[in-house]
Amino acid sequence: MAKIINIIDGTGTGELINDTYTVTASVPGYENSSINPSSVSIVEGTNSYSFSISATGTLTLHVTEDGTSTGTPVVGATFFRTDSTGTEYGTAITTDTNGDAVFDNVPFDQTNAPVIYFKQTASDGDHEFDSTVQNTTMTTSTSTIEIQNPVGATRTITLTDSNYDNLPISSGSLTLTN
Amino acid sequence: MVVKIKRITFIILNTGFKKYNQALVKVYDTCNNLIYHEETYNGRLDLLLKEKDVYKVEIIKNNSIIKSSIYVVKDKYIFSFSRTITFLLRDANYYNLPIKKGEIILWQK
């Protein structure tokens, strides 16, 4: 006899007696055979059981100054996988010399792919970036998204003498550290 | 024909201690006559039933009921009430990332 537990946002419940069960999964975008554990003993006194499941897709984030595949790569931009609210999961990925950062083991499905959320948390210090939560779905096992990190806007800095209103300082330097 | 009477024990799991939080057991013969109507003690009840006969069993505890049939050949019959179990499903490669939607299927061995 089979008992189906519907999972929504990571949680599901069911009425079960104490016994040992074989476990299978049906999770769109994920490798169902990777459900772990594949057997569970429901025992007296324990009413919560945890499982995990893996995906096999690869999502590449390609970061350039103009957001195109041929643009100047931005090295050192960091990203996290998140949920829809922006909570971070896993370790950060960072763009390499090609401007590529890779999320391994992400879900994909031709017709019913789950949404993948991510956000950028830093660039290289010389480029602007969008820190809001982004999302995508993958219909094939590999996918590349182009992301723009434009060069920081040109700003005009003026330095004047504090005791002679508007008298410009003829030479010198200012150092701004972020 | 000789009718053999067998002493059997019902063990009801997930009941309380001694006479507290016990289950009510009702046993019916094939003609729906009520043969036993007793509470368990320490989750157990001893009965005398006809060997190799079929009986219907109802076990009631709080608002839950188990309905079953037994064929009297064993010395012991164990019954268990189901309870609500919570299952958590996470992405194996992104620690604690909850799986948005899916199903876990449990098959009794």
Coordinates of C-alpha atoms in Angstrom, one line a residue:
Chain A
M1 CA 0.0 0.0 0.0
A2 CA 1.3 3.4 -0.9
K3 CA 0.9 6.7 0.9
I4 CA 1.5 9.9 -1.1
I5 CA 2.8 12.9 0.8
N6 CA 2.3 16.2 -1.0
I7 CA 5.2 18.6 -0.5
I8 CA 4.6 22.3 -0.7
D9 CA 7.4 24.7 0.2
G10 CA 9.5 21.9 1.7
T11 CA 6.9 20.4 4.0
G12 CA 4.1 17.8 3.9
T13 CA 2.1 15.7 6.4
G14 CA 0.4 12.3 6.4
E15 CA -1.3 9.9 8.7
L16 CA 0.9 6.8 9.2
I17 CA 1.3 3.9 11.5
N18 CA 4.7 2.8 12.9
D19 CA 6.3 0.7 10.2
T20 CA 9.2 0.6 7.7
Y21 CA 8.5 2.1 4.4
T22 CA 10.3 2.2 1.0
V23 CA 10.5 5.8 -0.2
T24 CA 10.2 7.1 -3.8
A25 CA 9.7 10.6 -5.1
S26 CA 8.0 12.5 -7.8
V27 CA 9.5 16.0 -7.9
P28 CA 9.5 17.9 -11.2
G29 CA 13.0 19.0 -12.2
Y30 CA 14.8 16.7 -9.8
E31 CA 16.4 13.3 -10.1
N32 CA 13.7 11.2 -8.4
S33 CA 16.1 8.2 -7.9
S34 CA 18.3 10.5 -5.7
I35 CA 15.7 10.7 -2.9
N36 CA 17.6 10.2 0.4
P37 CA 16.9 8.2 2.5
S38 CA 15.2 5.6 0.2
S39 CA 13.8 3.7 3.2
V40 CA 12.4 5.1 6.5
S41 CA 11.2 3.6 9.7
I42 CA 8.4 5.5 11.4
V43 CA 8.9 4.9 15.1
E44 CA 7.2 5.8 18.3
G45 CA 8.1 9.2 19.6
T46 CA 9.3 10.6 16.3
N47 CA 6.9 12.6 14.2
S48 CA 9.2 14.5 11.8
Y49 CA 11.4 13.0 9.1
S50 CA 13.8 14.8 6.7
F51 CA 14.6 13.9 3.1
S52 CA 16.8 15.4 0.4
I53 CA 16.8 15.2 -3.4
S54 CA 19.3 16.2 -6.1
A55 CA 19.0 17.9 -9.4
T56 CA 21.6 17.7 -12.2
G57 CA 21.3 20.8 -14.3
T58 CA 23.9 23.5 -14.8
L59 CA 23.1 27.2 -14.8
T60 CA 25.9 29.6 -15.9
L61 CA 25.7 33.3 -15.1
H62 CA 27.8 35.2 -17.6
V63 CA 28.6 38.7 -16.3
T64 CA 29.8 41.4 -18.7
E65 CA 29.9 45.2 -18.8
D66 CA 27.2 45.4 -21.5
G67 CA 25.3 42.2 -20.7
T68 CA 26.0 40.4 -23.9
S69 CA 27.9 37.2 -24.8
T70 CA 30.7 39.3 -26.3
G71 CA 31.0 42.0 -23.8
T72 CA 33.9 42.7 -21.5
P73 CA 33.8 40.0 -18.7
V74 CA 33.5 41.1 -15.1
V75 CA 35.7 39.0 -12.8
G76 CA 34.8 38.5 -9.1
A77 CA 31.1 39.1 -9.2
T78 CA 29.4 36.9 -6.5
F79 CA 26.0 35.2 -6.5
F80 CA 23.9 33.1 -4.2
R81 CA 20.9 30.8 -4.9
T82 CA 17.9 32.1 -2.9
D83 CA 14.3 31.5 -2.4
S84 CA 11.7 34.1 -3.6
T85 CA 12.2 36.2 -0.6
G86 CA 16.0 36.5 -1.1
T87 CA 17.1 34.1 1.7
E88 CA 20.5 32.7 0.6
Y89 CA 21.2 29.0 0.3
G90 CA 24.4 27.1 -0.3
T91 CA 27.8 28.7 -0.9
A92 CA 28.5 31.8 -3.1
I93 CA 29.7 31.4 -6.7
T94 CA 32.1 33.9 -8.2
T95 CA 32.7 34.8 -11.9
D96 CA 36.0 33.7 -13.3
T97 CA 38.2 35.4 -15.9
N98 CA 35.6 34.6 -18.5
G99 CA 32.9 36.3 -16.5
D100 CA 31.3 32.9 -15.8
A101 CA 29.9 31.8 -12.5
V102 CA 28.2 28.3 -12.4
F103 CA 25.4 26.9 -10.3
D104 CA 25.7 23.2 -10.4
N105 CA 22.9 20.7 -9.5
V106 CA 20.0 23.0 -10.4
P107 CA 16.6 21.6 -11.4
F108 CA 15.3 21.5 -15.0
D109 CA 12.3 20.1 -16.8
Q110 CA 11.0 20.4 -20.3
T111 CA 7.4 21.2 -19.2
N112 CA 7.3 21.7 -15.5
A113 CA 10.5 23.2 -14.4
P114 CA 10.6 24.8 -10.9
V115 CA 11.6 28.4 -10.6
I116 CA 15.3 29.0 -9.7
Y117 CA 16.0 32.2 -7.7
F118 CA 19.3 33.9 -7.3
K119 CA 20.8 37.2 -6.5
Q120 CA 24.1 39.1 -6.9
T121 CA 25.7 40.2 -3.7
A122 CA 28.9 41.9 -5.0
S123 CA 30.7 42.9 -8.2
D124 CA 34.4 43.6 -8.5
G125 CA 34.3 47.1 -6.9
D126 CA 34.5 48.9 -10.2
H127 CA 31.1 47.9 -11.7
E128 CA 27.5 48.5 -10.7
F129 CA 25.2 45.6 -10.2
D130 CA 21.5 44.8 -9.5
S131 CA 21.1 43.2 -6.1
T132 CA 17.5 42.3 -6.4
V133 CA 16.3 38.7 -6.5
Q134 CA 16.3 37.3 -10.1
N135 CA 14.6 34.2 -11.4
T136 CA 14.7 31.8 -14.2
T137 CA 13.5 28.3 -15.2
M138 CA 15.5 25.7 -17.1
T139 CA 13.9 23.5 -19.8
T140 CA 17.2 21.9 -20.7
S141 CA 20.1 20.6 -18.6
T142 CA 22.4 23.5 -19.3
S143 CA 21.6 27.2 -19.6
T144 CA 23.4 30.5 -19.7
I145 CA 22.1 33.9 -18.6
E146 CA 23.7 37.1 -19.6
I147 CA 24.0 39.6 -16.7
Q148 CA 25.1 43.2 -17.0
N149 CA 27.4 44.9 -14.5
P150 CA 28.0 48.3 -16.1
V151 CA 31.1 50.4 -15.3
G152 CA 30.5 52.8 -12.5
A153 CA 29.1 56.1 -13.7
T154 CA 31.5 59.0 -14.2
R155 CA 31.2 61.4 -11.2
T156 CA 32.6 64.9 -10.9
I157 CA 34.5 65.6 -7.7
T158 CA 35.3 69.2 -6.7
L159 CA 37.7 70.3 -4.0
T160 CA 37.6 73.9 -2.8
D161 CA 39.3 75.9 -0.1
S162 CA 37.1 75.8 3.0
N163 CA 38.0 79.4 4.1
Y164 CA 37.7 81.1 0.7
D165 CA 34.3 80.2 -0.7
N166 CA 34.5 78.4 -4.0
L167 CA 38.3 78.9 -4.4
P168 CA 39.4 75.7 -6.2
I169 CA 42.4 73.7 -5.0
S170 CA 44.7 73.7 -8.0
S171 CA 46.3 70.3 -7.4
G172 CA 46.1 67.3 -5.1
S173 CA 44.3 64.0 -4.8
L174 CA 41.4 62.5 -2.9
T175 CA 41.2 58.8 -2.1
L176 CA 37.8 57.2 -1.8
T177 CA 37.7 53.7 -0.2
N178 CA 34.6 51.5 -0.3
Chain B
M1 CA -17.3 -31.2 15.3
V2 CA -14.9 -30.1 18.1
V3 CA -14.6 -26.4 18.5
K4 CA -11.3 -25.3 20.0
I5 CA -11.2 -22.1 22.0
K6 CA -7.9 -20.2 21.7
R7 CA -6.6 -17.6 24.1
I8 CA -5.2 -14.7 22.2
T9 CA -3.9 -11.3 23.1
F10 CA -4.6 -8.0 21.4
I11 CA -1.7 -5.4 21.7
I12 CA -2.7 -1.9 20.9
L13 CA 0.3 0.4 20.3
N14 CA 0.3 4.1 21.2
T15 CA -1.9 3.7 24.2
G16 CA -1.2 5.0 27.8
F17 CA -0.1 3.4 31.0
K18 CA -2.3 0.9 33.0
K19 CA -5.9 2.1 32.7
Y20 CA -5.1 5.6 31.5
N21 CA -5.6 6.6 27.8
Q22 CA -6.6 3.1 26.8
A23 CA -8.5 1.8 23.7
L24 CA -12.0 0.3 23.6
V25 CA -12.1 -3.1 21.8
K26 CA -15.2 -4.5 20.1
V27 CA -15.2 -8.0 18.6
Y28 CA -18.0 -9.3 16.4
D29 CA -18.6 -12.7 15.0
T30 CA -19.5 -13.3 11.4
C31 CA -23.2 -12.9 12.3
N32 CA -22.4 -9.4 13.7
N33 CA -23.0 -10.5 17.2
L34 CA -21.0 -8.4 19.7
I35 CA -18.7 -10.9 21.4
Y36 CA -16.4 -8.6 23.3
H37 CA -16.8 -4.9 24.4
E38 CA -13.9 -4.1 26.7
E39 CA -11.1 -1.6 27.4
T40 CA -7.5 -2.5 27.2
Y41 CA -5.2 -2.4 30.2
N42 CA -1.6 -1.2 29.5
G43 CA -2.6 -1.5 25.8
R44 CA -3.4 -5.2 26.0
L45 CA -6.5 -7.3 26.1
D46 CA -6.8 -11.1 26.5
L47 CA -9.6 -12.8 24.7
L48 CA -11.0 -16.3 24.3
L49 CA -12.1 -16.9 20.7
K50 CA -12.9 -19.9 18.5
E51 CA -9.7 -21.1 16.8
K52 CA -9.7 -20.8 13.0
D53 CA -12.7 -18.6 13.0
V54 CA -13.1 -15.1 11.5
Y55 CA -14.0 -12.1 13.7
K56 CA -14.5 -8.4 12.9
V57 CA -12.6 -6.1 15.2
E58 CA -13.1 -2.4 16.0
I59 CA -10.6 -0.5 18.2
I60 CA -11.6 3.0 19.3
K61 CA -9.3 5.5 21.0
N62 CA -10.2 9.2 21.3
N63 CA -11.6 10.1 17.9
S64 CA -9.7 7.4 16.0
I65 CA -10.9 4.0 15.0
I66 CA -9.2 0.9 13.6
K67 CA -11.4 -1.6 11.7
S68 CA -10.0 -4.9 10.9
S69 CA -10.7 -8.6 10.6
I70 CA -8.8 -11.5 12.2
Y71 CA -8.6 -15.2 11.5
V72 CA -7.8 -16.8 14.8
V73 CA -4.5 -18.8 14.3
K74 CA -1.9 -16.6 16.1
D75 CA -1.5 -16.0 19.8
K76 CA -0.9 -12.2 19.4
Y77 CA -2.4 -9.5 17.2
I78 CA -0.8 -6.1 17.2
F79 CA -2.7 -3.0 16.1
S80 CA -1.4 0.5 15.8
F81 CA -3.1 3.9 15.4
S82 CA -1.8 6.2 12.8
R83 CA -0.7 9.7 13.7
T84 CA 0.3 12.8 11.8
I85 CA 3.8 12.7 10.5
T86 CA 5.6 15.7 9.1
F87 CA 8.0 15.3 6.2
L88 CA 10.6 17.8 5.2
L89 CA 12.1 17.8 1.7
R90 CA 15.2 19.8 0.9
D91 CA 17.6 20.2 -2.0
A92 CA 20.6 18.0 -1.4
N93 CA 23.1 20.4 -2.8
Y94 CA 21.8 23.7 -1.4
Y95 CA 21.6 23.3 2.4
N96 CA 18.1 23.8 3.7
L97 CA 16.7 25.0 0.4
P98 CA 13.1 23.7 0.5
I99 CA 11.6 21.9 -2.5
K100 CA 8.8 24.0 -3.8
K101 CA 6.5 21.3 -5.0
G102 CA 6.5 17.5 -5.3
E103 CA 5.5 14.2 -3.8
I104 CA 7.1 11.7 -1.5
I105 CA 5.6 8.2 -1.8
L106 CA 5.9 5.8 1.1
W107 CA 5.4 2.1 0.4
Q108 CA 4.7 -0.3 3.2
K109 CA 7.1 -3.2 3.1

